[in-house]
Coordinates of N, CA and C and ligand atoms in Angstrom, one line a residue:
X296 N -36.1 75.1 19.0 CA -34.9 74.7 18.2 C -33.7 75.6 18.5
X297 N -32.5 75.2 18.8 CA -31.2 76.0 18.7 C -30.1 75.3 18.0
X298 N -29.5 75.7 17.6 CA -28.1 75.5 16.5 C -27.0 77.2 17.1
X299 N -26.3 76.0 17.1 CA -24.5 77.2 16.9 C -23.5 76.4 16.1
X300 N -22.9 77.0 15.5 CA -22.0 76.5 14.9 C -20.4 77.1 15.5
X301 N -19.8 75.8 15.8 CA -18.3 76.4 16.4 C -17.7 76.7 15.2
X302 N -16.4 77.5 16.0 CA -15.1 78.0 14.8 C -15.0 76.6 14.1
X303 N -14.6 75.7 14.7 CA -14.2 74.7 13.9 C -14.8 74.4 12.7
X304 N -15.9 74.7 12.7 CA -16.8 74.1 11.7 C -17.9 73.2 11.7
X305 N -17.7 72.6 13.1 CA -18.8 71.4 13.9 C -20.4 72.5 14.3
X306 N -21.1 71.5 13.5 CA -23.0 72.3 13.8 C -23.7 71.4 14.6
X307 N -24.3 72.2 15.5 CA -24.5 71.7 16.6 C -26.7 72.2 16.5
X308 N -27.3 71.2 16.7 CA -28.8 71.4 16.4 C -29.1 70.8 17.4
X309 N -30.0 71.3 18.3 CA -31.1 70.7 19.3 C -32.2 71.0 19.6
X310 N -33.1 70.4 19.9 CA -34.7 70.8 20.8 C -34.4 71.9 21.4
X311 N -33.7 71.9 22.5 CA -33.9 72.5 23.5 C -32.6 73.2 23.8
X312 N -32.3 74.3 24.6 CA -31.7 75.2 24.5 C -30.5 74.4 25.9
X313 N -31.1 72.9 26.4 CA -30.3 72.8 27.8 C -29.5 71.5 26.9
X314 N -29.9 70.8 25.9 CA -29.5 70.2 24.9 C -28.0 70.6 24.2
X315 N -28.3 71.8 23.9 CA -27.3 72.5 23.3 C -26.1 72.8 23.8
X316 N -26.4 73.3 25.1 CA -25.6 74.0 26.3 C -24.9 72.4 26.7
X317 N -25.4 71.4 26.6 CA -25.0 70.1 27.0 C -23.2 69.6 25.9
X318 N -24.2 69.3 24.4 CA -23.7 69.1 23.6 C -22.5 70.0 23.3
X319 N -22.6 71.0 23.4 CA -21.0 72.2 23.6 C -20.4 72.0 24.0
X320 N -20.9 71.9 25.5 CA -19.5 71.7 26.2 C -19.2 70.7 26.0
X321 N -19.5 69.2 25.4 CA -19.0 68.2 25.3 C -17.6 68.5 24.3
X322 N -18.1 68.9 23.4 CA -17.6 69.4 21.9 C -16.0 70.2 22.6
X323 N -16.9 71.1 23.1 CA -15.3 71.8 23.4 C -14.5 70.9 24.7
X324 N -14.9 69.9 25.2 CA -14.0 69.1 26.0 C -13.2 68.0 25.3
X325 N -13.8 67.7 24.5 CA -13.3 66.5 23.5 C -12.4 67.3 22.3
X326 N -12.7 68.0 21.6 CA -12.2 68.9 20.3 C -11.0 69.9 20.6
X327 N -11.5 71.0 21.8 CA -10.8 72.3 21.6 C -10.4 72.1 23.6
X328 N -9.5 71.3 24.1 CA -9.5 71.3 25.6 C -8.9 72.5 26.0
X329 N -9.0 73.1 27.2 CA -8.5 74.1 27.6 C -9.7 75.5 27.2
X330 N -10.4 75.3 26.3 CA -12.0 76.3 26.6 C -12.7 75.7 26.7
X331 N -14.0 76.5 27.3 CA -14.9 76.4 28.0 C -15.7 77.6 27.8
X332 N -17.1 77.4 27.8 CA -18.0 78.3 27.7 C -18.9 78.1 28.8
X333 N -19.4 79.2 29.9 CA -20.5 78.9 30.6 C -22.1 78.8 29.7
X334 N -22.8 77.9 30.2 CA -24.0 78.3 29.6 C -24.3 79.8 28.9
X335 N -24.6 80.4 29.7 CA -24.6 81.9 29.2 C -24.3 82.1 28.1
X336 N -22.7 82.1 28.0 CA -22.4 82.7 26.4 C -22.8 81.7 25.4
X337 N -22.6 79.9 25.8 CA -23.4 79.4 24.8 C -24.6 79.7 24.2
X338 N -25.0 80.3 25.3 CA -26.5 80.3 24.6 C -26.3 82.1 24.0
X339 N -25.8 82.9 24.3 CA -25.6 84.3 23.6 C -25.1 84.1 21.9
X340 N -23.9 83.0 22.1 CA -23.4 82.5 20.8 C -24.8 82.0 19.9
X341 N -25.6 81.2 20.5 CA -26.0 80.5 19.6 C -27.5 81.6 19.0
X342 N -27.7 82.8 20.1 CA -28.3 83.7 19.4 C -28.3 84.5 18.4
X343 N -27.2 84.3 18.4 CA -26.3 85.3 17.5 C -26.1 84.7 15.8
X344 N -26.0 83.3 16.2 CA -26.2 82.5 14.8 C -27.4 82.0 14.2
Ligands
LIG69 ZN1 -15.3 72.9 17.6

């Protein structure tokens, strides 16, 4: 299971950790354009939460 929650306030829950990394960047291409997160920090962010 992994979950991060963006600034915005959008919570983000999945299986799998390639799921998530998927689902983010969607989020930040549709929502917040102009960032971008490599896998990497998504997945450091979502450790952190
Ligand atoms: Zn957001």
């Amino acid at each position: 299971m992994a979950s991060l929650r963006c600034p915005c306030g959008e919570n983000f829950r999945t299986e799998t950790d390639d799921e998530l990394v998927e689902k983010v960047q969607a989020h930040l291409a549709e929502a917040h354009p102009g960032r971008s997160y490599s896998r990497d920090e998504i997945l450091m962010l979502a450790a952190m939460s």
